[in-house]
PDB file of C-alpha atoms and ligand atoms in Angstrom:
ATOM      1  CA  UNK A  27     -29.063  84.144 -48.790  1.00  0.00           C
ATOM      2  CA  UNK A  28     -25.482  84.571 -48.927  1.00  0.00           C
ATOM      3  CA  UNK A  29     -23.910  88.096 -47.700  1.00  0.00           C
ATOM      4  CA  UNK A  30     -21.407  89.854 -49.185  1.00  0.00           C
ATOM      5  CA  UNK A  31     -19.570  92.122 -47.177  1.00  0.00           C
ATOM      6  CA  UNK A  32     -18.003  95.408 -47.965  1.00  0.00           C
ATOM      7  CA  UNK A  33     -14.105  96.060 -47.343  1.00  0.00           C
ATOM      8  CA  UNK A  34     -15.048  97.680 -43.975  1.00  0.00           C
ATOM      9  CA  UNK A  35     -17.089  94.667 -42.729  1.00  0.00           C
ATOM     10  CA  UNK A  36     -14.294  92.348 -43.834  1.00  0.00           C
ATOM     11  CA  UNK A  37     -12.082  94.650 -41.454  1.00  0.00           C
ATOM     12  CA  UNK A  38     -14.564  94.209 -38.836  1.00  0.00           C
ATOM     13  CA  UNK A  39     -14.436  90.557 -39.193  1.00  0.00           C
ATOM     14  CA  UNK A  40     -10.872  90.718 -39.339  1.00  0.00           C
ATOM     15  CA  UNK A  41     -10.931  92.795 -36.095  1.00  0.00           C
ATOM     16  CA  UNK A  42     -12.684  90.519 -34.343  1.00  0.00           C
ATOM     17  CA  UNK A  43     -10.657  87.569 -35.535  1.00  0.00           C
ATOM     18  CA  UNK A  44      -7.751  88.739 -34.124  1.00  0.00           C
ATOM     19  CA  UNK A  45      -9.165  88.950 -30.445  1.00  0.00           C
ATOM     20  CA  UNK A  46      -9.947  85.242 -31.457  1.00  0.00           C
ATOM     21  CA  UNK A  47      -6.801  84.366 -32.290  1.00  0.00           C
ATOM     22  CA  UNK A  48      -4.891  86.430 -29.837  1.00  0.00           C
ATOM     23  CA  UNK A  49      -7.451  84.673 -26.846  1.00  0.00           C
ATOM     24  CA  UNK A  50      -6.037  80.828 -28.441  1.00  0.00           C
ATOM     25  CA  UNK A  51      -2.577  82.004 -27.773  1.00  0.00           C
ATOM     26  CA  UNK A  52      -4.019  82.927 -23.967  1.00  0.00           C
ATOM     27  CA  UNK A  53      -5.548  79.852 -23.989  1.00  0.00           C
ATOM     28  CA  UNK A  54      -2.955  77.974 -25.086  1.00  0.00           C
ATOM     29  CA  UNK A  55      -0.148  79.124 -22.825  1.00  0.00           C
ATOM     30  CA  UNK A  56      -2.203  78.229 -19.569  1.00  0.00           C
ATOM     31  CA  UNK A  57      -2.881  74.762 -20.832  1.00  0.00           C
ATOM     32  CA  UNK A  58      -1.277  72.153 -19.131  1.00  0.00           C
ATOM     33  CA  UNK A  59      -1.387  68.833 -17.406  1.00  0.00           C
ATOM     34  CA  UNK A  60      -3.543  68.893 -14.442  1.00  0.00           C
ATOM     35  CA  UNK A  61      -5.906  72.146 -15.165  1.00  0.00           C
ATOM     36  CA  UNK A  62      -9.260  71.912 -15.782  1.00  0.00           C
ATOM     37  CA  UNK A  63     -11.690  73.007 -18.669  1.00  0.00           C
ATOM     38  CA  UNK A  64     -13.269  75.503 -16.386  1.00  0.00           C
ATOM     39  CA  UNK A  65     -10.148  76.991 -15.373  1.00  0.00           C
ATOM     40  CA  UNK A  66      -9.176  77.402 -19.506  1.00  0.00           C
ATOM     41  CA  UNK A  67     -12.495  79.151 -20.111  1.00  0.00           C
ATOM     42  CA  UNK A  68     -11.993  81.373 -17.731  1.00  0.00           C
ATOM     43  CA  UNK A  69      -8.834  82.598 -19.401  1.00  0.00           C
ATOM     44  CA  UNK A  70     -10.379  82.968 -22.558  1.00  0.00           C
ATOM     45  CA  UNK A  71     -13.837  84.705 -21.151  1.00  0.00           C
ATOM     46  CA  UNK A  72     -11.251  86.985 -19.367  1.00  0.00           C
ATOM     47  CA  UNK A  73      -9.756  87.960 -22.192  1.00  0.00           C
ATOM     48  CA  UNK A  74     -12.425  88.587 -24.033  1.00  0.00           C
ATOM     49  CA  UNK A  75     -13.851  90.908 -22.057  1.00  0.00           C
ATOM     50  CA  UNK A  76     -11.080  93.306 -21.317  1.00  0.00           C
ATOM     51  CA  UNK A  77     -11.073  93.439 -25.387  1.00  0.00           C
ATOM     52  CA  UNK A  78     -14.425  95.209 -24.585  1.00  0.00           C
ATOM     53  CA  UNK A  79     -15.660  91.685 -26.762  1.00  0.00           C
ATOM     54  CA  UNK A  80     -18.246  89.713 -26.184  1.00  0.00           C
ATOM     55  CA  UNK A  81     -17.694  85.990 -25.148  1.00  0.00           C
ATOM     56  CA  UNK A  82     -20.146  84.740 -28.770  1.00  0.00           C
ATOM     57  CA  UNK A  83     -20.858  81.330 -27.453  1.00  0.00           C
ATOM     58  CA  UNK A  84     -22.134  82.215 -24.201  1.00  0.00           C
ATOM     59  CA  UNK A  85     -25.829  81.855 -24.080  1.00  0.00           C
ATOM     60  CA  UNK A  86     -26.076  80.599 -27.672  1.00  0.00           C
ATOM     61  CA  UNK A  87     -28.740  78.145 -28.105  1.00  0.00           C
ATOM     62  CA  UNK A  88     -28.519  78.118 -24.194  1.00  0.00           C
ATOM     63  CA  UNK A  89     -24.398  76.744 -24.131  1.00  0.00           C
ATOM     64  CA  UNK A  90     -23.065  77.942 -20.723  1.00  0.00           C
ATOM     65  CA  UNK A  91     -19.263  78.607 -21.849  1.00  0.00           C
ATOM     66  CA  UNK A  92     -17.086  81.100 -23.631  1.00  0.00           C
ATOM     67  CA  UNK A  93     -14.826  78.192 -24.958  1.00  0.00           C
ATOM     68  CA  UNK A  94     -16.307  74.691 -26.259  1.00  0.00           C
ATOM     69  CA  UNK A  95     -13.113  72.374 -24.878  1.00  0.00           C
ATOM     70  CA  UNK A  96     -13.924  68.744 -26.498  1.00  0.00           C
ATOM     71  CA  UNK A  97     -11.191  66.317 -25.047  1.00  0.00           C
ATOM     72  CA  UNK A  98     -10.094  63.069 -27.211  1.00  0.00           C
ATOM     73  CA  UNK A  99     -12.950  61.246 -28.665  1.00  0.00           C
ATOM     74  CA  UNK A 100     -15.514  64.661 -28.357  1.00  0.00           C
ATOM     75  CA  UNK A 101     -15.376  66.005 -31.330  1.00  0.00           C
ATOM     76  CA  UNK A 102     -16.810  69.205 -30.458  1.00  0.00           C
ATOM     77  CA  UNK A 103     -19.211  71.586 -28.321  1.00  0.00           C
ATOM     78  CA  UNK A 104     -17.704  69.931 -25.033  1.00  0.00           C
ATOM     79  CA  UNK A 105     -19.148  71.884 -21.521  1.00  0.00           C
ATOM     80  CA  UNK A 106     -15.967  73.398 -19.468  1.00  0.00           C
ATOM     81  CA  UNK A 107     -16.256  71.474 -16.069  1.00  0.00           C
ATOM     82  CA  UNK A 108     -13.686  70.780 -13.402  1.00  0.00           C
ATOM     83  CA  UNK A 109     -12.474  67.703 -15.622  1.00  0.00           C
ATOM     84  CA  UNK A 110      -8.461  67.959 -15.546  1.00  0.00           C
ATOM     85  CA  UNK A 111      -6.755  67.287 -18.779  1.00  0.00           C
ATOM     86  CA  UNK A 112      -3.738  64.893 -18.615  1.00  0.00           C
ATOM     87  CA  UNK A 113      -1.022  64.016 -20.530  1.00  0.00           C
ATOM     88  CA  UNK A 114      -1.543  62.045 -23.481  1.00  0.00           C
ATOM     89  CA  UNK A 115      -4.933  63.695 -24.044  1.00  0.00           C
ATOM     90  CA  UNK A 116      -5.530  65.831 -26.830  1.00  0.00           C
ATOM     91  CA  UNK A 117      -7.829  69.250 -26.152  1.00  0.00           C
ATOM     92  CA  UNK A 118     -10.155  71.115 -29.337  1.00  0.00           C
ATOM     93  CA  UNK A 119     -10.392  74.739 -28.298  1.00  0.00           C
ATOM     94  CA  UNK A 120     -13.248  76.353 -30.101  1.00  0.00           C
ATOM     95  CA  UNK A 121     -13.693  80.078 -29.311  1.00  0.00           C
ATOM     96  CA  UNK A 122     -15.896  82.750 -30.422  1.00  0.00           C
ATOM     97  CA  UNK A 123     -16.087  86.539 -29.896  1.00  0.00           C
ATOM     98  CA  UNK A 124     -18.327  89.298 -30.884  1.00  0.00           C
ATOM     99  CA  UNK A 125     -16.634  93.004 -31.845  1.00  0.00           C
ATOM    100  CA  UNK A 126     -18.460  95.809 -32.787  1.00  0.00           C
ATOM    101  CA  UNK A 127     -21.317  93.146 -33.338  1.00  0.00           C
ATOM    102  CA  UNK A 128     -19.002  91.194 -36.056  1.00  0.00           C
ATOM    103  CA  UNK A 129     -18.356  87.812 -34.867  1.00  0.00           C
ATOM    104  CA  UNK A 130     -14.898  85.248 -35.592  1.00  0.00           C
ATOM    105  CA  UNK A 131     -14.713  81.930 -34.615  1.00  0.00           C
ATOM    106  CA  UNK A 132     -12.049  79.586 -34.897  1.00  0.00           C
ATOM    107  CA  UNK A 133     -11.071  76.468 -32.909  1.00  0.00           C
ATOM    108  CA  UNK A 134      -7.411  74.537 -32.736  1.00  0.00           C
ATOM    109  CA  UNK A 135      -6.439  71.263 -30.841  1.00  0.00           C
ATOM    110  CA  UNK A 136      -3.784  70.958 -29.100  1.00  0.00           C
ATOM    111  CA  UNK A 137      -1.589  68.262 -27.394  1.00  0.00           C
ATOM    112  CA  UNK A 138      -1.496  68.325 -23.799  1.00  0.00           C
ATOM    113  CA  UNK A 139       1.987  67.575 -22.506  1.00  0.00           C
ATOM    114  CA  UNK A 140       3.475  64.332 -24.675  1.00  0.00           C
ATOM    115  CA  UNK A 141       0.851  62.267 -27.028  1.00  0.00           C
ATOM    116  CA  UNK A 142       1.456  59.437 -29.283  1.00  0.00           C
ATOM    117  CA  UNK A 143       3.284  59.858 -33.199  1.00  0.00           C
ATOM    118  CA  UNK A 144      -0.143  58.916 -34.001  1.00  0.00           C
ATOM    119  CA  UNK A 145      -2.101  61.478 -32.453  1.00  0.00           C
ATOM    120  CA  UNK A 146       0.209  63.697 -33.458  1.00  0.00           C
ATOM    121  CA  UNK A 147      -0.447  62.860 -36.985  1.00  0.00           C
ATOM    122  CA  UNK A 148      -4.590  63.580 -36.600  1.00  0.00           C
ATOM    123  CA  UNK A 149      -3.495  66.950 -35.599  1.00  0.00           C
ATOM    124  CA  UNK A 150      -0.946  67.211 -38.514  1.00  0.00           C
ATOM    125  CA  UNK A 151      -3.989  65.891 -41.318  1.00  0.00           C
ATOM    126  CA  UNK A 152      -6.640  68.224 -39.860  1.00  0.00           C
ATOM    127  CA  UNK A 153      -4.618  71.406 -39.888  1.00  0.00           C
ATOM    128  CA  UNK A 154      -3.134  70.662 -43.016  1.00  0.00           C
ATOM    129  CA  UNK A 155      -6.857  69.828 -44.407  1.00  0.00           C
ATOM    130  CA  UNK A 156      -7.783  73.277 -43.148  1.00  0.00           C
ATOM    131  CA  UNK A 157      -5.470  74.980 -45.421  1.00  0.00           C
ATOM    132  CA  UNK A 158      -6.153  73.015 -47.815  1.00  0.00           C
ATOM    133  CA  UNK A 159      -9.540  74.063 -48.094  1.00  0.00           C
ATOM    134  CA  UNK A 160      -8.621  77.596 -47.450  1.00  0.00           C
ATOM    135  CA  UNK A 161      -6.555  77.280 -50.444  1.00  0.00           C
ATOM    136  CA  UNK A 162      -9.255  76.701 -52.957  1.00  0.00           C
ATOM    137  CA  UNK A 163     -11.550  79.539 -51.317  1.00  0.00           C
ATOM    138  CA  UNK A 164     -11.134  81.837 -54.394  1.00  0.00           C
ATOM    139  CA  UNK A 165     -13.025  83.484 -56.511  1.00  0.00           C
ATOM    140  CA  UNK A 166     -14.763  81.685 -59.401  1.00  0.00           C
ATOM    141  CA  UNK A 167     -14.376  78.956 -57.564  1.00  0.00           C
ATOM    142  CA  UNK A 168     -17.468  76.529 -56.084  1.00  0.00           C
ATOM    143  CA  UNK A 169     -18.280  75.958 -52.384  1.00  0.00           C
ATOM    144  CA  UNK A 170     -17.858  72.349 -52.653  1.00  0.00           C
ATOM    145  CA  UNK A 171     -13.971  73.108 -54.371  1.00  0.00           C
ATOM    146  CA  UNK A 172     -13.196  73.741 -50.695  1.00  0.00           C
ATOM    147  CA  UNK A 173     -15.594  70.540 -49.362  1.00  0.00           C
ATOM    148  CA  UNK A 174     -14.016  67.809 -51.616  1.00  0.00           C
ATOM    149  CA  UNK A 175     -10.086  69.599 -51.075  1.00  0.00           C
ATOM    150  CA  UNK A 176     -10.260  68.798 -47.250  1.00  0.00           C
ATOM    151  CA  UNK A 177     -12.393  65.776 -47.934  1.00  0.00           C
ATOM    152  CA  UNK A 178      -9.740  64.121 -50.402  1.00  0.00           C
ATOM    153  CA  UNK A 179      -6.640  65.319 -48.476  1.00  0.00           C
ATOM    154  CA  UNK A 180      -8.152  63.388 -45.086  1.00  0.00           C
ATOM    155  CA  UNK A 181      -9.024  60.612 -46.512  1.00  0.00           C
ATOM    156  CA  UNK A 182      -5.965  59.998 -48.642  1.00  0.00           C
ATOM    157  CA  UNK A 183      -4.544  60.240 -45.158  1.00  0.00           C
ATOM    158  CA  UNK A 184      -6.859  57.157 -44.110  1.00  0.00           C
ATOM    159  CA  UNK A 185      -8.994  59.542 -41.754  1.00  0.00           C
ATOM    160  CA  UNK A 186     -12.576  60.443 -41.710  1.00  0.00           C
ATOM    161  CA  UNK A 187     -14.607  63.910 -41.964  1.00  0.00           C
ATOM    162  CA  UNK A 188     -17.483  64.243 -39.755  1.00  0.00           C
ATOM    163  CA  UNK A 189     -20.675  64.943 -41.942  1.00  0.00           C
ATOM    164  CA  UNK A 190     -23.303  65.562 -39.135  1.00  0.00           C
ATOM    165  CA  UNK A 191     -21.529  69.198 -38.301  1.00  0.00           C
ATOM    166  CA  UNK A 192     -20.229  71.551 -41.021  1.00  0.00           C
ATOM    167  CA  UNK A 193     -18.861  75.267 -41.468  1.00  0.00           C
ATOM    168  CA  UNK A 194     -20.886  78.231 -41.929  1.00  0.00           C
ATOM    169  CA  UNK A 195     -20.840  81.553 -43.029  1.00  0.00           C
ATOM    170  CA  UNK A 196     -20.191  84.027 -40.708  1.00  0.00           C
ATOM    171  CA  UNK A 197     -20.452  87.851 -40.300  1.00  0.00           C
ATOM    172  CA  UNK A 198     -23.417  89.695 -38.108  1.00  0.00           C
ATOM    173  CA  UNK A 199     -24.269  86.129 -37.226  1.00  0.00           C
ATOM    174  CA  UNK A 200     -22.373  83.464 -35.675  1.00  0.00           C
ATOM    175  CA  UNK A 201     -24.068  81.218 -38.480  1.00  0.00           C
ATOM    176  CA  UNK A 202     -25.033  82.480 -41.618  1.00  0.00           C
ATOM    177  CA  UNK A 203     -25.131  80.575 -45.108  1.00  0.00           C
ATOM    178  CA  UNK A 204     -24.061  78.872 -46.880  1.00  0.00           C
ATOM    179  CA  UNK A 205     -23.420  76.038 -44.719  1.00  0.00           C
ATOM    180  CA  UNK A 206     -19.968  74.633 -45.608  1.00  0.00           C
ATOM    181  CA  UNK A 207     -19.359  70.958 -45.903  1.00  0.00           C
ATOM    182  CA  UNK A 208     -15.898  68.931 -45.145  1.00  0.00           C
ATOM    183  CA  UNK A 209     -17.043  66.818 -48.069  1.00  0.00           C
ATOM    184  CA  UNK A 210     -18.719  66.584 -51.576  1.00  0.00           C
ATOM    185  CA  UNK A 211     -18.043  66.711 -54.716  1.00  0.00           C
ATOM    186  CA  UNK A 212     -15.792  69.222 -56.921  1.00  0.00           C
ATOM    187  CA  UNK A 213     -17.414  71.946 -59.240  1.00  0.00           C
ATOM    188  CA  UNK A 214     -20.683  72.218 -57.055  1.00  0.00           C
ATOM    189  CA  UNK A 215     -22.309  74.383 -54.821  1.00  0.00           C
ATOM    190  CA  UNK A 216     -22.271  78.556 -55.059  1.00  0.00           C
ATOM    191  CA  UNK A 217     -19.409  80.032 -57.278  1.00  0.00           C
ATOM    192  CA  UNK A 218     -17.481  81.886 -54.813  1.00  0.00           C
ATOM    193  CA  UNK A 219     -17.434  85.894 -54.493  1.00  0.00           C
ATOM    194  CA  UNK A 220     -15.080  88.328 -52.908  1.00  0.00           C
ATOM    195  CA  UNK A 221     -17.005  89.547 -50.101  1.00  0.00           C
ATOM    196  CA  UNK A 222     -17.813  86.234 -48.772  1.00  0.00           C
ATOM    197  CA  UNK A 223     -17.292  85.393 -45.420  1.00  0.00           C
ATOM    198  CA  UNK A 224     -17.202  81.716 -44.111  1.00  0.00           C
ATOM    199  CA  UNK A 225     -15.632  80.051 -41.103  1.00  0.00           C
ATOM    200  CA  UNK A 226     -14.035  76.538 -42.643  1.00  0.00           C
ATOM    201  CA  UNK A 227     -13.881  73.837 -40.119  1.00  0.00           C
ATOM    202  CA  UNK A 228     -12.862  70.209 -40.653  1.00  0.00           C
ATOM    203  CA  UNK A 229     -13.694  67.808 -38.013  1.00  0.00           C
ATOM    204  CA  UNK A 230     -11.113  64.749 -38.716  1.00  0.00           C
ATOM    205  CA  UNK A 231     -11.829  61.342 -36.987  1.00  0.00           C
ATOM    206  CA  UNK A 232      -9.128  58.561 -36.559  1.00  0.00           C
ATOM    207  CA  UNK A 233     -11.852  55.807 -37.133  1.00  0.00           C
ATOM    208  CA  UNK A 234     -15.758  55.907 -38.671  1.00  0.00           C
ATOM    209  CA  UNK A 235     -17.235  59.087 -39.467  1.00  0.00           C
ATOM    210  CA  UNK A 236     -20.175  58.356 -37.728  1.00  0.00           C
ATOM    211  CA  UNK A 237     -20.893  60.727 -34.044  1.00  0.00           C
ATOM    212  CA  UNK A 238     -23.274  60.811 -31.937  1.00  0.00           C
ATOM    213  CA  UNK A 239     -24.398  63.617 -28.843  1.00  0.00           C
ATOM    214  CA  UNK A 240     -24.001  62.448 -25.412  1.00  0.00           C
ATOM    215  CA  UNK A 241     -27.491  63.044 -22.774  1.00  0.00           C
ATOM    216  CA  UNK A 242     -26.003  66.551 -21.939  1.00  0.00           C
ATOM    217  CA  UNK A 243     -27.668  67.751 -24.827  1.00  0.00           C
ATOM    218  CA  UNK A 244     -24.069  69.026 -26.463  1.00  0.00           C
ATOM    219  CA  UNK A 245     -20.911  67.167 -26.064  1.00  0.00           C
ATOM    220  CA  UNK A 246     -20.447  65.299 -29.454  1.00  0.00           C
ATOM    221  CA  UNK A 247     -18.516  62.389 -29.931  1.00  0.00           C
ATOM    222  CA  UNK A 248     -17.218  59.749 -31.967  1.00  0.00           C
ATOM    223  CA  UNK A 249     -19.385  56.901 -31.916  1.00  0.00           C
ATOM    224  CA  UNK A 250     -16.228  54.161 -31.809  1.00  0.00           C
ATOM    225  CA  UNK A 251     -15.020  56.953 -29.099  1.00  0.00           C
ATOM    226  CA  UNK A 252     -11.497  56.826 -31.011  1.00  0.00           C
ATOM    227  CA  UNK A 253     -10.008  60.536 -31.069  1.00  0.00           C
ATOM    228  CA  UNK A 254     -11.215  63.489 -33.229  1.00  0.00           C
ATOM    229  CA  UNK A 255      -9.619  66.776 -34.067  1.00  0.00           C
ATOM    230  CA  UNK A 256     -10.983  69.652 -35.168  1.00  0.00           C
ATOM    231  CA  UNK A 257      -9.346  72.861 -36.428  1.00  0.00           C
ATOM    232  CA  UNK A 258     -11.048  75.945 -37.799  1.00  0.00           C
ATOM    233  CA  UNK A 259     -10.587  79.666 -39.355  1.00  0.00           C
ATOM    234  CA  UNK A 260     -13.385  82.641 -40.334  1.00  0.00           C
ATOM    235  CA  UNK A 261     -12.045  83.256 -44.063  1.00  0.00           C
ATOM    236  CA  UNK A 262     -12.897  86.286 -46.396  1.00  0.00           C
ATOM    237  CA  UNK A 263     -13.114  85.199 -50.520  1.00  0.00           C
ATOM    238  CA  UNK A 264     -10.849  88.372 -51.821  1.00  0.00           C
ATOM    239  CA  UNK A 265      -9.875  89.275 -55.078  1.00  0.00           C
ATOM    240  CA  UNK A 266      -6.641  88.798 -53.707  1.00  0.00           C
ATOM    241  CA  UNK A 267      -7.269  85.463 -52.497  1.00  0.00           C
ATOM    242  CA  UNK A 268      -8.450  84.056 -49.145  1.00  0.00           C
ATOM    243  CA  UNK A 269      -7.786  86.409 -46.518  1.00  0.00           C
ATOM    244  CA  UNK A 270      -7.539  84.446 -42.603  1.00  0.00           C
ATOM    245  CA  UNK A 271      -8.864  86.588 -40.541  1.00  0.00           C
ATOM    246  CA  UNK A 272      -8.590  84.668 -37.536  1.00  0.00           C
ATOM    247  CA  UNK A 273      -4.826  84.069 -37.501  1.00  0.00           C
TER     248      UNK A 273
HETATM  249 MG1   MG B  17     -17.634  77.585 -36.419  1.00  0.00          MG
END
C-alpha cells in the first residue's frame, strides 16, 4: 500500500531531508585524497547526531555504517573501512537520517581530487537523469513516467541503469512502496498523487547493467567492474509539483 502523507508529514520529511542534505555538504568538504571511508562516516554520524537525528542506516538489516561510501566500480551499499580514496577515484555517498521518526535519504558521487572527462561525464548523465525523473513526478502522472524518463535519458547517453536495485517510497520507513524502477515503460505503474513520498535513485553504469554482491554480504558492484554512479533525492508528488526535500 502506498501512503499518502499529510502537509505536516511532508514537512517532517522535508525536515529531515535537510539534515541529509546539510550532512553531504559535511561530508563533502572533508573529502579528499588520502582519507579514508571510516574517517567520512564519522563526519556524517557526527553530524547527525548533534541534529538530535538518528544515523537511519545504522543497524539496518544489520549494515554497520551511517554512510554507504561505494568507490568506482561499487555501485552501492559499500562498508566504511580504513580504505583511502585517491585521486582519480570517484566516491557514492549515500546517507540516511531519521527526525522525529521521518526518515530522508539521498546519496551523491563525487570526484575525488582530478578524474577523467569521462568520468566526469557518468556523474554529469546520472545527476542529470535524476532530475529528469524528478521532473515527471507529478500528479496524474504514472510511476513508470519517472522509470522510462531516467531510463531513456541514460541510455541515449550510451550508459546503463542498474535493474537489480531500485527507489522506494519513503516516509515512517526507510522503504516503503511502491518500489521505484530506473527503467520501464511510459504510461504504467500507479497514477501519481500529491502526498506521495518516494526517494528516486538512478544507479548509472559506464558498461553492462549487470551487478553482482561481493562475499561481504553488501558491497555491490559492477560485474565488468567498470565505474558506476549513483545519485539520489526523497521527493514529495505536490499539487505544485515535485517538491526535493533533500536538497
Ligand atoms: Mg534510497
Amino acid at each position: 500500500m502506498i501512503i499518502i502523507k499529510s502537509d505536516r508529514e511532508q514537512q517532517y520529511l522535508y525536515d529531515a531531508g535537510q539534515i541529509v542534505a546539510k550532512t553531504h555538504k559535511e561530508v563533502a568538504e572533508a573529502l579528499k585524497p588520502g582519507i579514508t571511508t571510516q574517517e567520512l562516516d564519522r563526519v556524517a554520524e557526527e553530524y547527525i547526531l548533534k541534529q538530535q537525528a538518528i544515523p537511519s542506516f545504522k543497524g539496518y538489516n544489520g549494515f554497520p555504517a551511517t554512510i554507504c561510501a561505494s568507490i568506482n566500480e561499487e555501485v552501492v551499499h559499500g562498508i566504511p573501512s580504513l580504505k583511502q580514496v585517491k585521486s582519480g577515484d570517484i566516491i557514492s555517498i549515500d546517507i540516511g537520517a531519521t527526525l522525529n521518526g521521518y526518515v530522508g535519504d539521498a546519496a551523491v558521487t563525487l570526484p575525488v581530487g582530478e578524474v577523467d572527462e569521462s568520468l566526469k561525464r557518468l556523474l554529469d548523465v546520472t545527476k542529470q537523469s535524476l532530475y529528469e525523473g524528478i521532473n515527471k513526478a507529478r500528479v496524474g502522472n504514472r510511476l513508470f513516467d519517472v522509470s522510462h524518463a531516467i531510463q531513456s535519458f541514460v541510455e541515449d547517453k550510451d550508459f546503463s541503469v542498474v535493474r537489480d536495485f531500485v527507489g522506494h517510497g519513503i516516509g515512517r520507513d526507510m522503504h516503503e512502496e511502491p518500489q521505484v524502477p530506473n527503467f520501464g515503460p511510459p504510461g504504467r505503474g500507479p497514477r501519481l498523487r500529491a502526498g506521495m513520498t518516494i526517494a528516486i535513485e538512478p544507479m548509472v553504469n559506464v558498461g553492462t547493467h549487470e551487478v553482482e554482491t561481493l562475499l561481504n554480504g553488501w558491497t555491490v558492484v559492477t560485474k565488468d567492474r567498470k565505474p558506476s554512479a549513483h545519485f539520489e533525492h526523497s521527493i514529495a508528488i505536490t499539487d505544485k509539483g515535485p517538491w526535493i526535500l533533500t536538497k
